[in-house]
XYZ file of C-alpha atoms in Angstrom:
542
model
C -8.534 38.367 58.576
C -10.030 34.933 58.863
C -12.601 33.651 61.274
C -11.488 30.727 63.177
C -13.633 28.113 64.795
C -12.666 25.369 67.032
C -14.307 21.964 67.393
C -11.730 20.057 69.354
C -12.977 16.809 70.707
C -9.748 15.755 72.386
C -7.382 17.342 74.717
C -4.178 18.598 73.089
C -1.828 15.977 74.462
C -4.102 13.059 73.378
C -4.477 14.441 69.866
C -0.701 14.847 69.547
C -0.138 11.266 70.882
C -2.680 9.885 68.215
C -1.077 11.798 65.469
C 2.356 10.379 66.478
C 0.961 6.916 66.526
C -0.482 7.448 63.114
C 2.850 8.829 61.872
C 4.709 5.889 63.172
C 2.205 3.475 61.321
C 2.534 5.535 58.222
C 6.201 5.118 58.145
C 6.233 1.451 58.870
C 3.155 0.297 57.040
C 2.826 2.556 54.072
C 1.218 -0.285 52.057
C -1.938 0.206 54.027
C -2.290 3.794 52.936
C -2.559 3.275 49.197
C -5.668 1.836 47.704
C -7.253 0.825 44.304
C -10.354 2.785 45.147
C -11.586 5.120 47.741
C -12.542 3.333 50.988
C -15.241 4.002 53.513
C -17.224 2.004 55.909
C -20.835 2.438 57.390
C -19.058 4.099 60.372
C -18.019 6.906 57.941
C -21.766 7.789 57.311
C -22.581 7.447 60.922
C -19.876 9.739 61.788
C -21.376 12.443 59.587
C -24.723 11.772 60.826
C -23.855 11.760 64.446
C -21.281 14.552 64.424
C -21.698 18.281 64.930
C -21.187 18.867 61.187
C -24.797 19.619 60.441
C -25.080 22.103 63.303
C -21.920 24.028 62.429
C -22.399 27.615 61.192
C -20.771 28.731 57.913
C -20.908 31.981 55.837
C -21.901 29.762 53.131
C -23.868 26.517 53.593
C -23.471 22.700 53.969
C -25.774 20.377 51.922
C -26.734 16.734 52.691
C -29.251 16.397 50.059
C -29.341 16.970 46.282
C -25.573 16.417 46.133
C -25.322 14.024 43.188
C -23.410 16.422 41.016
C -20.493 16.018 43.388
C -20.337 12.363 42.328
C -19.777 13.139 38.800
C -16.930 14.508 36.706
C -15.810 15.000 32.951
C -14.300 11.411 32.914
C -17.817 10.218 33.558
C -16.446 6.791 34.797
C -16.300 7.059 38.437
C -19.507 8.086 40.427
C -18.709 8.156 44.217
C -21.323 9.768 46.417
C -20.103 12.061 49.305
C -22.207 12.532 52.458
C -22.116 16.326 52.258
C -21.141 19.139 50.019
C -19.828 22.437 51.452
C -20.666 25.598 49.385
C -18.234 28.085 50.978
C -18.541 31.944 51.008
C -15.432 32.323 52.973
C -11.958 30.770 53.365
C -12.792 30.178 56.943
C -15.651 27.971 55.998
C -13.208 25.631 54.310
C -10.676 25.938 57.169
C -13.515 25.215 59.794
C -14.642 21.871 58.069
C -10.982 20.603 57.494
C -9.957 21.415 61.039
C -13.130 19.876 62.577
C -12.391 16.552 60.800
C -8.562 16.844 61.743
C -9.596 17.362 65.445
C -11.641 14.176 65.151
C -8.401 12.357 64.582
C -8.245 8.628 64.038
C -11.732 8.301 65.448
C -13.035 9.258 62.122
C -12.550 8.155 58.514
C -13.980 11.366 56.894
C -12.151 12.904 53.921
C -12.356 15.982 52.092
C -12.035 16.776 48.313
C -11.908 20.203 46.608
C -14.073 20.172 43.501
C -13.587 22.871 40.884
C -15.574 22.850 37.562
C -15.812 18.995 37.675
C -13.362 18.271 34.920
C -11.359 15.481 36.662
C -11.047 12.209 34.772
C -10.865 9.404 37.192
C -12.825 10.710 40.205
C -9.890 12.638 41.616
C -12.122 15.392 42.953
C -14.676 12.954 44.694
C -14.855 11.884 48.282
C -16.719 8.691 48.888
C -18.978 9.304 51.961
C -16.893 12.239 52.753
C -17.244 16.004 52.324
C -16.832 17.640 48.850
C -16.011 21.369 48.809
C -17.610 23.246 45.756
C -14.872 25.679 45.240
C -16.896 27.621 42.527
C -18.928 28.872 45.470
C -15.997 30.694 46.796
C -15.704 34.063 45.298
C -13.382 35.866 47.691
C -11.332 37.903 46.937
C -13.057 39.522 44.021
C -10.565 39.928 41.336
C -7.982 42.520 42.264
C -5.621 43.723 39.698
C -2.401 45.364 40.197
C -0.425 47.106 37.266
C 3.203 48.288 37.066
C 6.305 46.531 36.254
C 5.160 43.109 37.434
C 1.360 43.165 36.961
C -0.692 40.463 38.559
C -4.204 39.595 39.663
C -5.352 38.153 43.054
C -8.248 35.685 42.460
C -10.252 33.087 44.249
C -9.008 29.479 43.490
C -12.753 28.721 42.347
C -12.599 31.246 39.688
C -12.567 30.097 36.110
C -9.730 30.953 33.733
C -12.086 32.292 31.107
C -13.579 34.817 33.588
C -9.892 35.965 34.446
C -9.238 36.321 30.671
C -12.243 38.566 30.138
C -11.570 40.816 33.140
C -7.791 41.234 32.589
C -8.414 42.138 29.049
C -10.381 45.137 30.066
C -7.262 46.301 31.541
C -5.131 45.392 28.482
C -3.498 42.414 30.292
C -3.775 38.676 30.258
C -2.207 35.763 32.057
C 0.989 34.398 30.235
C 0.167 30.643 30.188
C -3.005 28.727 29.432
C -4.565 25.343 29.103
C -6.306 24.557 25.921
C -9.815 24.722 27.624
C -10.432 27.662 29.748
C -13.527 26.609 31.685
C -11.512 25.201 34.480
C -10.810 26.596 37.923
C -7.502 28.096 39.017
C -7.141 25.851 41.937
C -7.693 22.806 39.740
C -4.983 23.566 37.025
C -2.445 24.727 39.689
C -2.893 21.436 41.395
C -1.802 19.589 38.278
C 0.337 21.924 36.297
C -1.736 23.582 33.430
C -0.071 22.776 30.064
C -0.679 24.069 26.705
C 1.142 25.436 23.580
C 2.520 28.453 25.423
C 4.359 26.154 27.915
C 7.510 25.873 25.745
C 7.963 29.687 26.338
C 6.408 30.627 29.669
C 6.332 27.238 31.337
C 3.002 25.754 32.668
C 0.575 27.771 34.718
C 2.154 26.733 38.006
C 5.349 28.666 36.737
C 3.268 31.895 36.416
C 1.847 32.206 39.981
C 3.402 34.437 42.522
C 1.543 33.606 45.745
C -0.947 31.240 47.024
C -3.228 30.940 50.086
C -3.832 27.296 51.218
C -5.838 25.545 53.769
C -3.678 22.557 54.814
C -5.038 19.133 56.038
C -4.684 20.367 59.487
C -7.083 23.176 58.757
C -4.563 25.853 58.951
C -4.638 28.912 56.597
C -1.304 29.723 55.220
C 0.022 32.213 52.602
C 2.873 30.794 50.742
C 5.321 31.918 47.905
C 9.005 31.544 46.973
C 9.906 33.804 49.806
C 7.432 32.657 52.475
C 6.537 29.041 53.358
C 8.421 27.955 50.297
C 8.117 24.266 50.911
C 4.223 24.329 51.177
C 4.251 26.561 47.995
C 6.216 24.217 45.956
C 4.453 21.072 47.476
C 0.984 22.441 46.462
C 1.972 23.361 43.019
C 1.216 20.280 41.001
C 0.559 18.439 44.394
C -2.647 16.784 43.285
C -4.472 18.315 46.148
C -2.534 16.242 48.691
C -1.210 18.873 50.875
C -3.607 21.704 51.021
C -6.790 23.197 49.417
C -5.707 26.278 47.328
C -8.109 29.055 48.213
C -6.415 32.203 46.510
C -3.809 32.669 43.866
C -1.641 35.682 42.525
C -1.476 35.116 38.858
C 1.226 36.878 36.708
C 0.023 39.005 33.870
C 1.418 40.598 30.879
C 0.296 43.017 28.105
C -2.362 41.360 25.963
C -2.390 41.182 22.172
C -5.577 41.788 20.244
C -5.062 39.368 17.278
C -3.726 35.870 16.395
C -2.267 34.493 13.237
C -3.318 30.752 13.546
C -1.474 28.371 11.218
C -1.805 24.700 10.341
C 0.349 22.408 8.063
C 0.769 18.659 7.557
C 3.747 16.336 7.682
C 3.931 12.683 6.497
C 7.257 11.922 8.135
C 7.345 11.880 11.942
C 11.062 12.875 12.091
C 10.733 15.942 10.077
C 7.639 16.931 12.071
C 9.411 16.482 15.451
C 12.556 18.275 14.138
C 10.613 21.263 13.038
C 8.555 21.369 16.378
C 11.946 21.321 18.250
C 13.385 23.837 16.264
C 10.497 26.260 16.742
C 10.686 25.907 20.651
C 14.428 26.393 20.635
C 14.204 29.879 19.121
C 14.412 32.708 21.643
C 11.909 34.895 19.638
C 9.583 32.926 17.510
C 5.995 31.971 17.838
C 3.793 32.144 20.944
C 2.077 28.781 20.536
C 3.434 25.415 19.285
C 1.216 22.425 19.295
C 0.598 19.334 17.093
C -1.686 16.466 16.458
C -1.721 13.029 14.892
C -4.211 12.273 12.019
C -4.762 8.654 10.982
C -7.086 7.750 8.103
C -9.092 11.017 8.263
C -11.056 11.618 5.037
C -11.793 15.157 3.870
C -9.616 16.772 6.712
C -8.528 19.747 4.626
C -12.022 20.418 3.558
C -13.140 20.536 7.259
C -10.341 23.074 7.875
C -11.739 25.504 5.378
C -14.612 26.521 7.684
C -11.975 28.357 9.831
C -8.781 28.350 7.692
C -7.822 29.586 4.172
C -5.288 27.537 2.177
C -2.221 29.187 1.042
C -2.535 27.431 -2.346
C -6.150 26.492 -2.859
C -5.453 24.497 -6.097
C -2.776 22.271 -4.465
C -4.830 21.707 -1.267
C -7.665 20.363 -3.424
C -5.394 17.782 -4.923
C -3.980 16.518 -1.669
C -5.696 13.518 -0.152
C -5.301 12.070 3.471
C -6.984 8.606 3.113
C -4.852 5.611 4.342
C -2.182 7.833 5.664
C -0.665 8.690 9.070
C -0.110 12.447 9.075
C 1.122 14.838 11.727
C -0.342 18.334 11.843
C 1.786 21.330 13.169
C -0.312 23.958 14.829
C 1.219 27.211 15.597
C 0.211 30.855 16.407
C 1.654 34.186 16.571
C 0.206 37.032 18.667
C 0.067 40.622 17.501
C -1.637 43.981 17.524
C -3.140 45.342 14.270
C -0.569 48.030 13.777
C 2.176 45.344 13.736
C 0.410 43.371 10.990
C 3.000 43.914 8.099
C 6.125 43.185 9.953
C 4.427 40.159 11.769
C 3.524 38.726 8.278
C 7.220 38.933 7.329
C 8.364 37.249 10.581
C 5.906 34.507 10.139
C 6.850 33.920 6.475
C 10.466 33.762 7.434
C 9.752 31.261 10.151
C 7.658 29.244 7.857
C 10.285 29.169 5.268
C 12.598 27.239 7.578
C 10.183 24.403 7.996
C 9.651 21.167 6.016
C 5.958 20.688 5.917
C 3.968 19.533 2.850
C 3.681 22.926 0.922
C 0.169 22.256 -0.341
C -1.285 21.769 3.157
C -0.524 25.195 4.575
C -3.612 26.678 6.079
C -3.904 30.155 7.822
C -6.423 32.136 9.844
C -6.636 35.382 11.624
C -8.787 35.596 14.705
C -9.225 37.622 17.762
C -7.109 36.716 20.816
C -10.134 35.618 22.831
C -11.539 33.445 19.996
C -8.203 31.730 19.700
C -7.790 30.943 23.460
C -11.392 29.883 23.864
C -11.491 27.767 20.682
C -12.318 24.453 22.509
C -15.436 25.939 24.003
C -16.972 26.244 20.544
C -16.481 22.475 20.273
C -18.133 21.935 23.534
C -21.183 23.791 22.522
C -21.609 21.716 19.333
C -21.030 18.504 21.328
C -23.452 19.518 23.914
C -26.077 20.200 21.169
C -25.609 16.601 19.859
C -25.697 15.004 23.365
C -22.060 14.035 23.093
C -20.287 15.948 25.821
C -21.413 14.076 28.872
C -19.999 10.741 27.686
C -17.212 8.734 29.276
C -13.784 10.376 28.471
C -11.122 7.814 29.094
C -8.101 10.256 28.324
C -4.511 9.318 28.590
C -1.835 11.991 29.027
C 1.853 11.114 28.866
C 5.177 12.948 29.069
C 7.674 11.356 26.790
C 11.448 12.179 26.766
C 12.733 13.706 23.587
C 15.198 10.686 23.250
C 12.332 8.223 23.243
C 9.733 10.006 21.231
C 10.568 8.434 17.860
C 10.559 4.881 19.420
C 7.082 5.806 21.054
C 5.798 7.064 17.720
C 6.760 3.961 15.922
C 5.260 1.617 18.287
C 2.108 3.532 19.326
C 1.143 5.144 15.890
C 2.525 2.287 13.819
C 1.063 -0.725 15.853
C -1.337 0.231 18.691
C -3.534 3.155 17.654
C -5.237 2.245 14.298
C -7.363 5.414 13.952
C -8.089 8.660 15.841
C -11.741 8.940 15.227
C -12.504 8.805 18.981
C -10.898 12.118 19.595
C -7.687 14.211 18.984
C -4.307 12.965 19.763
C -2.120 15.889 20.713
C 1.711 15.861 20.501
C 4.110 18.786 21.139
C 7.404 19.342 22.839
C 8.202 21.780 25.843
C 11.294 23.067 27.469
C 11.963 21.691 31.006
C 14.119 24.621 31.686
C 10.929 26.859 31.778
C 9.439 24.669 34.560
C 9.815 25.721 38.039
C 12.015 23.356 40.104
C 10.963 21.820 43.378
C 7.301 21.476 42.766
C 5.287 18.239 43.078
C 5.074 17.632 39.320
C 6.894 14.769 37.880
C 8.406 15.174 34.497
C 10.903 13.179 32.367
C 14.612 13.749 33.169
C 15.534 15.388 29.877
C 15.575 19.073 29.009
C 12.893 18.604 26.142
C 10.032 16.268 26.524
C 6.727 15.871 24.614
C 3.166 15.858 25.925
C 1.192 13.155 24.196
C -2.524 13.239 24.938
C -5.077 10.716 23.775
C -8.357 12.700 24.302
C -10.931 10.047 23.563
C -14.561 10.132 23.851
C -16.601 6.893 24.191
C -20.127 6.151 23.004
C -21.614 4.449 26.080
C -23.871 1.911 24.119
C -21.205 1.003 21.533
C -19.243 -2.312 21.480
C -17.051 -1.277 18.550
C -14.010 0.941 18.253
C -15.638 4.008 19.623
C -16.784 2.024 22.710
C -15.389 2.391 26.262
C -13.910 -0.987 26.467
C -12.084 -0.824 23.182
C -10.568 2.612 24.159
C -9.503 1.406 27.594
C -7.949 -1.702 25.997
C -5.950 0.536 23.657
C -4.991 2.801 26.678
C -3.599 -0.264 28.432
C -1.537 -1.318 25.534
C -0.001 2.153 25.342
C 0.585 2.140 29.011
C 2.094 -1.366 28.868
C 4.601 -0.139 26.330
C 5.221 3.235 28.217
C 6.009 1.571 31.553
C 9.081 -0.101 30.197
C 11.642 1.208 32.681
C 14.283 2.344 30.087
C 11.882 4.693 28.502
C 11.394 7.181 31.267
C 7.827 8.091 30.318
C 5.573 9.759 33.008
C 1.869 10.267 33.182
C 0.463 13.726 33.320
C -2.779 13.950 35.274
C -1.582 10.620 36.850
C -3.808 7.730 37.755
C -2.552 4.631 39.437
C -4.006 1.672 41.425
C -1.133 0.583 43.714
C 1.379 2.148 45.944
C 4.285 0.445 43.786
C 2.984 2.301 40.690
C 2.806 5.687 42.598
C 6.553 4.904 43.759
C 7.633 4.241 40.234
C 5.849 7.511 39.167
C 7.583 9.657 41.726
C 10.880 7.907 41.622
C 13.489 9.744 43.699
C 10.813 12.208 44.633
C 8.569 9.805 46.483
C 10.268 10.367 49.850
C 9.886 14.205 49.559
C 6.281 13.609 48.468
C 5.560 11.393 51.587
C 7.391 13.782 53.869
C 5.327 16.660 52.667
C 2.171 14.539 53.155
C 3.229 14.005 56.851
C 3.877 17.696 57.280
C 0.721 19.183 55.744
C -1.876 16.516 55.894
C -0.779 13.809 58.400
C -4.111 12.119 58.741
C -4.628 11.776 54.923
C -7.856 13.797 54.931
C -7.341 15.559 51.565
C -8.057 14.452 48.087
C -8.782 10.687 48.558
C -9.887 10.497 44.971
C -6.306 10.524 43.868
C -5.942 7.112 45.608
C -2.209 7.781 46.664
C -2.823 7.690 50.422
C -5.477 5.710 52.226
C -7.144 7.090 55.286
C -7.877 4.337 57.688
C -9.157 4.020 61.283
C -6.222 1.988 62.608
C -6.571 2.969 66.297
C -9.224 4.041 68.666
C -9.129 5.762 72.050
C -8.798 3.339 74.841
């Protein structure tokens, strides 16, 4: 099925010996494998220039010029130039490059990063003076849909979720779990988790994939699932790209609705807000989407909502003011088909009657399923028109245990975050029981925990509250509080600078994570931008 190319530079016994020496050094001197930033030396560039990589034949092509795009990402803070970019047209293109670098062994420091749609935040998909694989070029297999009792679609890992949505809807189907933004690749979100307001019910996106095809750090192509190569399957899901490059995925589907009842309401008391959110996600049959966000000193908020929502009581809504207040917005949605409209209205009314929001702030909207899921893209278009999309995005995403969320809210929203004008602050609970066990994703230990996401945008020229340094300082204060050992808070889309921080993040799972690294990427070739393991030329052939 897959074309294999061999570029071995050493005899098998010599290569095996080198790997064993490296593994020994890994076990004894792990502190040398973690780094504050990607490392490369002049020898790295020379190894590209004087290697056989430019002469290799691919179904796609490899570029050494005009590759600046691979040194950029959505975070817009790290710009690390690779030496080459591979545009693969087949899985064997990816396998050949990784295997070639693996076969170079410890004589090379080349690394490989898989880049999706470029929405990393901290340079995680960059490979300084290494090889970046542009996964969007990979379009095999074409989407292949399978209907029946357990419908699914086989897709390339470089496919965008928005494209999967449109194609699956043609068949009356759709994936079960989403991210808030759909212009991301399948491989990118599955390498993290893929969380949105549906996660309380269906789990994250990694919970809704049946099978993967992966190119490991040895260049081997493996198919994995719960039944086949299960350890690799679990390692790669949420594995931050450390164990293999996802090339194909089998995504679970379900019958798709056509319409969405989209509802917002405000709370002035955090405890009441959190209690209502937790109540909604505890129900076996309730809403299809539950999120929330924090509002601090926002003037004219309800008037802004009127462009998309209708107030339940317009008179009372006009009298409500938000100035000088910390408010919490509950955002929920119920999916339905037009023929179910009457009974859905009754169900929604019943659910809302059980909640304790400020009655004058209830706003409702009815939109198509596509418009609801792709809602963030509308904001993207507007920001691009204003030149405010490609700015630094110093985002901070945290997973906070339910038992600590009130303490977190008091400190962060009471003392640290003085306004939210730099971007939305999301906050909503999920059920850990809906998350697949054994994956590489690290979450708090409790059954219910909250995603708290500070989605800031920085104005590059500003030295004020909307400037990068101010936002980074605020993030550091939040992290300083969150890293208190008794809180049990974890980062989502984690970013750390030292091995000790990564050890604390993984906790009891660190040894498993390291074992999997040794099994599937023993030379630390993959995903150097995560800064977990450092590829280093410690030994040379005598």
